[in-house]
Coordinates of C-alpha atoms and ligand atoms in Angstrom, one line a residue:
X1 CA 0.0 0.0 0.0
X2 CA 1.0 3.8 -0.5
X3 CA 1.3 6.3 1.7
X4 CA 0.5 9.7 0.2
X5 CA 1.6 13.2 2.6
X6 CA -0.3 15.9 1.8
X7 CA 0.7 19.5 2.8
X8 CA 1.4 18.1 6.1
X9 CA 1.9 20.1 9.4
X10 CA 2.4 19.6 12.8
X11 CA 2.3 22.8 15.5
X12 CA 3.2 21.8 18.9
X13 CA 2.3 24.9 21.5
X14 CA 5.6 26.7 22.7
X15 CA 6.6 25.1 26.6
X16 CA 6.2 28.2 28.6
X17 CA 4.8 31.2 29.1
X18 CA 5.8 33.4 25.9
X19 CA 7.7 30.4 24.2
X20 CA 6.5 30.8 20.7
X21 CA 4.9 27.7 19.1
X22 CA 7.1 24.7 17.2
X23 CA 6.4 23.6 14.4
X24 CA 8.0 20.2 14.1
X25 CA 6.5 19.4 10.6
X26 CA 6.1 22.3 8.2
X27 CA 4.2 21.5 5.3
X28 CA 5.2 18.0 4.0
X29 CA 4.4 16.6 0.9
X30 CA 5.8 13.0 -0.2
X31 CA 4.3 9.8 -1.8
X32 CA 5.8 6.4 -0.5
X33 CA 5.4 3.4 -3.1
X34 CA 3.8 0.4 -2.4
X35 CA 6.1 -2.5 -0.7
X36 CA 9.0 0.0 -0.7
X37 CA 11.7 0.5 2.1
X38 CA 11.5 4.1 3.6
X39 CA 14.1 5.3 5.1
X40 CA 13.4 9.0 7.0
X41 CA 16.6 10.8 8.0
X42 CA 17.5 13.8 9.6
X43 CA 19.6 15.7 12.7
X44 CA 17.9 14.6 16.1
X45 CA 14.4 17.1 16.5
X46 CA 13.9 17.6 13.0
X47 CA 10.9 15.9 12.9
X48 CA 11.0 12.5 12.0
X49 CA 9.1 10.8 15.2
X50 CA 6.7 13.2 14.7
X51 CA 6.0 12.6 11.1
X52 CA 5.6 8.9 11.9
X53 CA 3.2 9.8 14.5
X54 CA 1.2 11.5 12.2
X55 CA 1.2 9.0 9.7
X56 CA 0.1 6.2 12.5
X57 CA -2.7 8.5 14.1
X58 CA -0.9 8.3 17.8
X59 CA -1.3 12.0 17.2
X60 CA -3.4 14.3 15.2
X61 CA -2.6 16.8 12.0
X62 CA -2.4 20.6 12.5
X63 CA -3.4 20.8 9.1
X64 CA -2.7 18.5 5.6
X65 CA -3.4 14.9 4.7
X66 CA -2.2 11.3 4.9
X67 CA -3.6 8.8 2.6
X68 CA -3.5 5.1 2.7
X69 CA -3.7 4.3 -1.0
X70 CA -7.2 6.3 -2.0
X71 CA -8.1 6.0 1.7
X72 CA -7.9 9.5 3.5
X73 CA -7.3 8.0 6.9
X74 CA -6.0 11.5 8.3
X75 CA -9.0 11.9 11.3
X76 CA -9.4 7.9 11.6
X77 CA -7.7 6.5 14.8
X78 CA -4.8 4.7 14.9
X79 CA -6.1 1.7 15.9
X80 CA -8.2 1.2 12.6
X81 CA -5.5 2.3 10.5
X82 CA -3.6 -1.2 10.4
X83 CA -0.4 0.2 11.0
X84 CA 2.2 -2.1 13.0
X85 CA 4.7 0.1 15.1
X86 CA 7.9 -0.7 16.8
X87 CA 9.4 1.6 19.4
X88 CA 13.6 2.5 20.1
X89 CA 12.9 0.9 23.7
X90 CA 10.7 -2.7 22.3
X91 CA 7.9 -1.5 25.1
X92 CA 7.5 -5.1 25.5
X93 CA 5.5 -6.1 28.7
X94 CA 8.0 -7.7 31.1
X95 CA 5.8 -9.7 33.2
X96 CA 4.5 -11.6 29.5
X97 CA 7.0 -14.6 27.8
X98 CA 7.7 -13.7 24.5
X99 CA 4.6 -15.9 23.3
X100 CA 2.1 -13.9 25.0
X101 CA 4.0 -10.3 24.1
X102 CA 3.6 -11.5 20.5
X103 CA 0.0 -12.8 20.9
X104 CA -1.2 -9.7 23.1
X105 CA -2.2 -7.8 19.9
X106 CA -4.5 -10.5 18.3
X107 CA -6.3 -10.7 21.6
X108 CA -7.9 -7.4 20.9
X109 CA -9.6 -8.2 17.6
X110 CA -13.0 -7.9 17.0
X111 CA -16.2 -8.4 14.9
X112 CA -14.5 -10.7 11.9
X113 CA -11.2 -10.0 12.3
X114 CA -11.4 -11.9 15.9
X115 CA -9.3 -15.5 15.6
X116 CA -9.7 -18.9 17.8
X117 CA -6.8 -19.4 20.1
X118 CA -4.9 -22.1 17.4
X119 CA -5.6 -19.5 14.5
X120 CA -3.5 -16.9 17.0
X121 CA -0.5 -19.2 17.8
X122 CA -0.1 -20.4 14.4
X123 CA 0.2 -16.7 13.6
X124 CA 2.4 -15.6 16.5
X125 CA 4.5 -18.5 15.2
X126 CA 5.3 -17.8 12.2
X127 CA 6.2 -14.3 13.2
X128 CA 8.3 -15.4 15.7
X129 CA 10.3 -17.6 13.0
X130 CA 10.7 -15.1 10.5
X131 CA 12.4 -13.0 13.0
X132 CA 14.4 -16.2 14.2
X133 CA 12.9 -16.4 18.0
X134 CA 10.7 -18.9 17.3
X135 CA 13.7 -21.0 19.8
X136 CA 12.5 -18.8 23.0
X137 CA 8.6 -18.3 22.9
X138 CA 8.9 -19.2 26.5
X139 CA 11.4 -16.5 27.9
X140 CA 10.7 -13.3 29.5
X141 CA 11.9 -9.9 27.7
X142 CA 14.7 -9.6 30.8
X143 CA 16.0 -13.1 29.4
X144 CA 16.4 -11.7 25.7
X145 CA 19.1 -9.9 24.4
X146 CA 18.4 -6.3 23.4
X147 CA 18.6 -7.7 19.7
X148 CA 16.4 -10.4 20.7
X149 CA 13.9 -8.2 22.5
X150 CA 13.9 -5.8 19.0
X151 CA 12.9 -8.8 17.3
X152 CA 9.9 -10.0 19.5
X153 CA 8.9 -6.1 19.4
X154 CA 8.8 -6.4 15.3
X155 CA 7.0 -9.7 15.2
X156 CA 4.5 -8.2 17.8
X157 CA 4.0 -5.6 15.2
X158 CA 3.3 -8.3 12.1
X159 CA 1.3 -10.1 13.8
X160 CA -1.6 -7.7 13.3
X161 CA -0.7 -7.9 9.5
X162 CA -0.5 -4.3 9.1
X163 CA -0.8 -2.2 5.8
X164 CA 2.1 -0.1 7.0
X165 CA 5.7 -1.0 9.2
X166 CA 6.4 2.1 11.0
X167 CA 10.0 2.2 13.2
X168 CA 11.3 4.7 15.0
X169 CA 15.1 4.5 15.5
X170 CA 14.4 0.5 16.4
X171 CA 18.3 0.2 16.6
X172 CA 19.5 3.0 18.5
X173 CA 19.4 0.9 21.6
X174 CA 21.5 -1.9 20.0
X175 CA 25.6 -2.1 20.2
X176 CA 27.5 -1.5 17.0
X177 CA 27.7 -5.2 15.9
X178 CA 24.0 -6.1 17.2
X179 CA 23.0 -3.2 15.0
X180 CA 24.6 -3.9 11.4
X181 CA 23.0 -7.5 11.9
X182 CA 19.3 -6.2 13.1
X183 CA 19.2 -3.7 10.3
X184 CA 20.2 -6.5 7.1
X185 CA 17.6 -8.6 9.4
X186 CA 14.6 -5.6 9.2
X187 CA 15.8 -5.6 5.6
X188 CA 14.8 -9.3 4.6
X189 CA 11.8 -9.3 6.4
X190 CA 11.0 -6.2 5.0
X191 CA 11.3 -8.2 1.3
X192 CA 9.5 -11.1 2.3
X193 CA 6.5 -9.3 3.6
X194 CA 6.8 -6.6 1.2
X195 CA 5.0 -4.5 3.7
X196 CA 5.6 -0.7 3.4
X197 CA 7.5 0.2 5.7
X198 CA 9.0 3.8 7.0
X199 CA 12.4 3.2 8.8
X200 CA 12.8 6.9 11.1
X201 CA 17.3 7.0 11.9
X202 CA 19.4 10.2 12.1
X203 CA 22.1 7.4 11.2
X204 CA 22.7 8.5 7.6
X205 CA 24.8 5.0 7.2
X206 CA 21.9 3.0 8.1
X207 CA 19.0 4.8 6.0
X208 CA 21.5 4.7 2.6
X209 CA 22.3 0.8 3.8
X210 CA 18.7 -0.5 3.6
X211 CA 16.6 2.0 2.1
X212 CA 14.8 2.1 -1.2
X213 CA 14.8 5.1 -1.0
X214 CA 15.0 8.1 1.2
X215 CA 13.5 10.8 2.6
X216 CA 15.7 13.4 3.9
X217 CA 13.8 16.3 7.0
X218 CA 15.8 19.2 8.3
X219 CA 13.7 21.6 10.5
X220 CA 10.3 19.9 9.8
X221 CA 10.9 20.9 6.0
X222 CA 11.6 17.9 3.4
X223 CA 14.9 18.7 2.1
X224 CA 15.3 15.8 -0.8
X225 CA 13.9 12.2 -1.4
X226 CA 15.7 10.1 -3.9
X227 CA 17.5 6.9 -4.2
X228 CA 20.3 6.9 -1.6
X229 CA 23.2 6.8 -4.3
X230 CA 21.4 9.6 -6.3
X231 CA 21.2 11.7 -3.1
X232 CA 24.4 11.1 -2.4
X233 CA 25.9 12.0 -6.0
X234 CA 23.3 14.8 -6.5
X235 CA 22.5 16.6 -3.3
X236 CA 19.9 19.3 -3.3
X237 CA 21.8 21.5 -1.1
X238 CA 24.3 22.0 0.9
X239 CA 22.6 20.5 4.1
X240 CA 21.9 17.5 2.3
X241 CA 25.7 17.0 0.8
X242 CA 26.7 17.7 4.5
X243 CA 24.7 14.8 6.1
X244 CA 25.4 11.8 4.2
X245 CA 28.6 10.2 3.8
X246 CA 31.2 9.3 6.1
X247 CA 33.9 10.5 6.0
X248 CA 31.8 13.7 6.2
X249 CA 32.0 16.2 2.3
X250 CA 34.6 18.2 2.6
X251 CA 33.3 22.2 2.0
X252 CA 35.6 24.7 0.7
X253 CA 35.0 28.6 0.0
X254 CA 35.0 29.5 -3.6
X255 CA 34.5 31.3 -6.5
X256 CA 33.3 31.3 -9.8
X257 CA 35.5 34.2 -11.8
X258 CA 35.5 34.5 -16.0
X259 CA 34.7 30.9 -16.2
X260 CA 36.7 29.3 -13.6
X261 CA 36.2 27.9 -10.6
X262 CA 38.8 28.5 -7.8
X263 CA 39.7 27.2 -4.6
X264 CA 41.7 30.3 -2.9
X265 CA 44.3 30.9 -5.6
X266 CA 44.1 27.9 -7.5
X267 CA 41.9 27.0 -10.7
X268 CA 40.3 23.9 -9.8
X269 CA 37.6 23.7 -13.2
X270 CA 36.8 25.3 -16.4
X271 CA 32.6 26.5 -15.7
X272 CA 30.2 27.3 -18.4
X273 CA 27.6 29.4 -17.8
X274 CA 28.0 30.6 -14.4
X275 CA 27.6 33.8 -13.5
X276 CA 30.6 35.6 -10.9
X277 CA 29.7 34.6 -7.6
X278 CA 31.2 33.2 -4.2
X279 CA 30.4 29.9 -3.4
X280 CA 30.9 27.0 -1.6
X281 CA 32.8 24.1 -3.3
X282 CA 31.8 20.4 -1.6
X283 CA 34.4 17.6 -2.4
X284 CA 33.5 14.1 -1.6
X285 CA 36.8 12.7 0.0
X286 CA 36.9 10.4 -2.8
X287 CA 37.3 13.1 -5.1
X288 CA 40.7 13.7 -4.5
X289 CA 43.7 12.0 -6.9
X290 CA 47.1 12.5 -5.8
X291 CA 49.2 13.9 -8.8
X292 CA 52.3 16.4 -8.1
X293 CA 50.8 18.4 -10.8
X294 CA 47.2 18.7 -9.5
X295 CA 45.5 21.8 -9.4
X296 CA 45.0 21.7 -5.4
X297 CA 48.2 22.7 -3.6
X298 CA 47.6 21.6 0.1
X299 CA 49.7 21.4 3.4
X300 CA 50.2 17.6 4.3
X301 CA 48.9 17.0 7.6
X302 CA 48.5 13.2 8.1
X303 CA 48.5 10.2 6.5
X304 CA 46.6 7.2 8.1
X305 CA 46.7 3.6 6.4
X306 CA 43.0 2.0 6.9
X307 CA 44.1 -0.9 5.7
X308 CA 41.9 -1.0 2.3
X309 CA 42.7 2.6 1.8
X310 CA 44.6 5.5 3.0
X311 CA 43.3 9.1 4.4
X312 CA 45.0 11.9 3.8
X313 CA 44.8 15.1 6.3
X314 CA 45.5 18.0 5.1
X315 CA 44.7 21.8 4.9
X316 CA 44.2 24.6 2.0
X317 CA 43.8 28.2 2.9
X318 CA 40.3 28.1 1.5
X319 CA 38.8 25.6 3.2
X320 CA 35.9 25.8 6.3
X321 CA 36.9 24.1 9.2
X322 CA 40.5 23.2 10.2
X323 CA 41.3 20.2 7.7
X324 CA 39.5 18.2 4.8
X325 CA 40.0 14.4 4.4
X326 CA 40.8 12.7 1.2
X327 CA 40.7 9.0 0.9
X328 CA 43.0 6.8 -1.8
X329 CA 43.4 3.5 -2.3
X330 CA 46.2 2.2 0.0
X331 CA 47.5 1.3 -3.5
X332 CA 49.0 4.6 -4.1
X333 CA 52.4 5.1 -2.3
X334 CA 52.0 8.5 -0.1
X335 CA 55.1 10.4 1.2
X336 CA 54.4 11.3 4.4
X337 CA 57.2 13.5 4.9
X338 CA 56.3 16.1 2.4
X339 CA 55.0 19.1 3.7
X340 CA 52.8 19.6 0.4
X341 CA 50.4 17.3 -1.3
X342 CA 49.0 18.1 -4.5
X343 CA 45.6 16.8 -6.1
X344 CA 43.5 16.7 -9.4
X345 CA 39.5 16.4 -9.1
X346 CA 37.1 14.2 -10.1
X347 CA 34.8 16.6 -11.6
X348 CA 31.9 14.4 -10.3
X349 CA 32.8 14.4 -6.6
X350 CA 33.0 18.5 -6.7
X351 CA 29.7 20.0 -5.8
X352 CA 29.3 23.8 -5.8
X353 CA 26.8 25.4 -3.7
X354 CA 25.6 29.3 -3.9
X355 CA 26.4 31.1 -1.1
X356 CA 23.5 33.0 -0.6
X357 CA 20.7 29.9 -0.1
X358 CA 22.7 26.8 -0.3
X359 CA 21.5 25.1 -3.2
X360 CA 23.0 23.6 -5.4
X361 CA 24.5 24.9 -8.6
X362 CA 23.9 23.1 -11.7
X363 CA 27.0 23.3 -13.4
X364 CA 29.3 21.1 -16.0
X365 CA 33.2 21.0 -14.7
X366 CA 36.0 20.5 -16.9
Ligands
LIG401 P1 13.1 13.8 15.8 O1 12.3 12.5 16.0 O2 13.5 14.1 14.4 O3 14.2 13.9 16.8 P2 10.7 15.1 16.9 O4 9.6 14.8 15.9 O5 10.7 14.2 18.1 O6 12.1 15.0 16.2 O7 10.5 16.6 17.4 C1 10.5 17.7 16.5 C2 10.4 19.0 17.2 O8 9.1 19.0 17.8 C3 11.4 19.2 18.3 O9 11.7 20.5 18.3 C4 10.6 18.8 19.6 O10 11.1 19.4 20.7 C5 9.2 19.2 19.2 N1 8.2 18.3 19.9 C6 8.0 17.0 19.7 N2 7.0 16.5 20.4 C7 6.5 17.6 21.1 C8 5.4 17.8 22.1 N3 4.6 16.8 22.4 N4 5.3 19.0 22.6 C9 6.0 20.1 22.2 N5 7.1 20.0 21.3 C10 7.3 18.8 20.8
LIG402 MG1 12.6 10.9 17.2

């Protein structure tokens, strides 16, 4: 099933006496595909739980619409939407095994949805094994590994068959390792149940990792949605080129003079039309190729071997911040003595910006 956003907002009253009011969603408008994988990124309080909130119906629109398919479902309560949620923190009941957390939902059907007691366990079983706990129905939640406890949490939530998955940051309480496993785990279930599902994470590594696509918030406003590798190679702005990627892009100030664009002194590309203008000039850290006679003259820092590559440190009198990061393959033999390093582009990992609203300038380097 789809999930349309219309034109959504969210106003939450300002804490405090003269506090003015938040608005934590500002006018959102984005279609999710059927059976798609929806990953919703952004900076901590930019929205996201909110969002998902709205779109389950635990709280109401200021103003705009969410659709289920055709269905308008934006004044209907969550608990007739069919939505399956799963929390950071499981919010399993402690005093239930595992079994009864998962059956707990069914228990409340009614009218012709309502099942005998063998039509529930068969469900909650097969839940439980396509989240691999079917081994420890009998267990309480303080018996369970947080990863375990995730997983009853998710099965919990398919058990009720919902039209929609929604998760909010279901990994943030995991540790590093626990986390890379959970998240390929939400991913196959995700493809065998082909159930649309919005994954919230202000983890830009594990929304590109999983998603079919993304949806990326800043400030309540939508910034970009795309394919994570096209948001990555094409950001809209510069927020956007800022947030994903690790290393982090590294921003430089420049300008755009008769045709060129330069770093500081140095002419890094040929630009056709482009007016004069400052701007800002983001380089991927895999846009930089070591070669004596590159146009980028730079003052060696560091070099750290990573093993399957190598990361350069160093600094240019044009650049924000103290020092940018370039990463080679460990291939290329680095002199780490030098007190200058010298690169050439790739024209593709060089993203200019305007200076005066941050987007991004559509422009051919050569
Ligand atoms: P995120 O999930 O991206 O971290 P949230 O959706 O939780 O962000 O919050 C977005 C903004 O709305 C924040 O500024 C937050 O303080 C505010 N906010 C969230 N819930 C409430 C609430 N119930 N009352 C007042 N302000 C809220
Ligand atoms: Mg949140």
């Amino acid at each position: 099933m789809k999930i349309v956003l219309e034109h959504l907002t969210k106003t939450f009253p300002g804490r405090g006496k003269n506090a003015p009011d938040v608005k934590a969603v500002n006018d959102l408008t984005f279609e999710i595909p059927d059976g798609k994988l929806v990953g919703l990124l952004g900076p901590s309080g930019c929205g996201k739980s909110t969002v998902l909130n709205l779109v389950s119906g635990l709280l109401k629109v200021t103003s705009g619409k969410v659709f289920f398919d055709d269905d308008d479902v934006t004044n209907i309560p969550a608990e007739y939407r069919g939505v399956g949620i799963v929390f950071q923190n499981y919010a399993l009941y402690p005093h239930l095994t595992v079994e009864k957390n998962i059956l707990f939902p069914m228990e409340n059907f009614k009218g012709d949805k309502k099942l005998s007691k063998q039509q529930m366990q068969e469900r909650a079983l097969a839940a439980a094994k396509l989240v691999q706990i079917d081994g420890l129905m009998d267990r309480k939640p303080a018996e369970l590994s947080g990863g375990q406890q995730q997983r009853v949490a998710i099965a919990r939530a398919l058990v009720k068959q919902p039209r929609v998955l929604l998760m909010d940051e279901p990994l943030s309480n995991l540790d590093a390792r626990l986390r890379l496993q959970t998240r390929e785990e939400i991913r196959r279930i995700q493809r065998e149940t082909k159930i649309t599902t919005v994954f919230v994470t202000h983890d830009q590594e594990e929304a590109m990792s999983i998603s079919d696509l993304i949806i990326v918030m800043k400030d309540g406003v939508l910034q970009q949605t795309g394919k994570p590798q096209e948001v990555y190679d094409n950001p809209a702005n510069l927020f956007v080129a800022k947030f994903l990627g690790t290393p982090p892009i590294n921003v430089f100030h420049g300008c755009v003079k008769g045709g060129k664009l330069m770093l500081g002194d140095d002419v890094i590309f040929k630009v056709k039309h482009v007016e004069d203008q400052d701007v800002w000039v983001a380089i991927r850290p895999e846009g930089f190729l070591l070669d004596k006679h590159g146009c980028l003259h730079c003052q060696l820092q560091n070099v750290e071997v990573m093993g399957r590559d190598v990361s350069i440190v160093a600094t240019h009198p044009a650049m924000e911040g103290e020092s940018f990061r370039a990463i080679i393959p460990s291939t290329t033999r680095v002199d780490d003595e030098a007190a200058t390093v010298s690169f050439v582009l790739h024209p593709e990992k060089v993203l200019p910006f305007s200076k005066a609203d941050e987007t991004r300038i559509d422009a051919k380097l050569v």
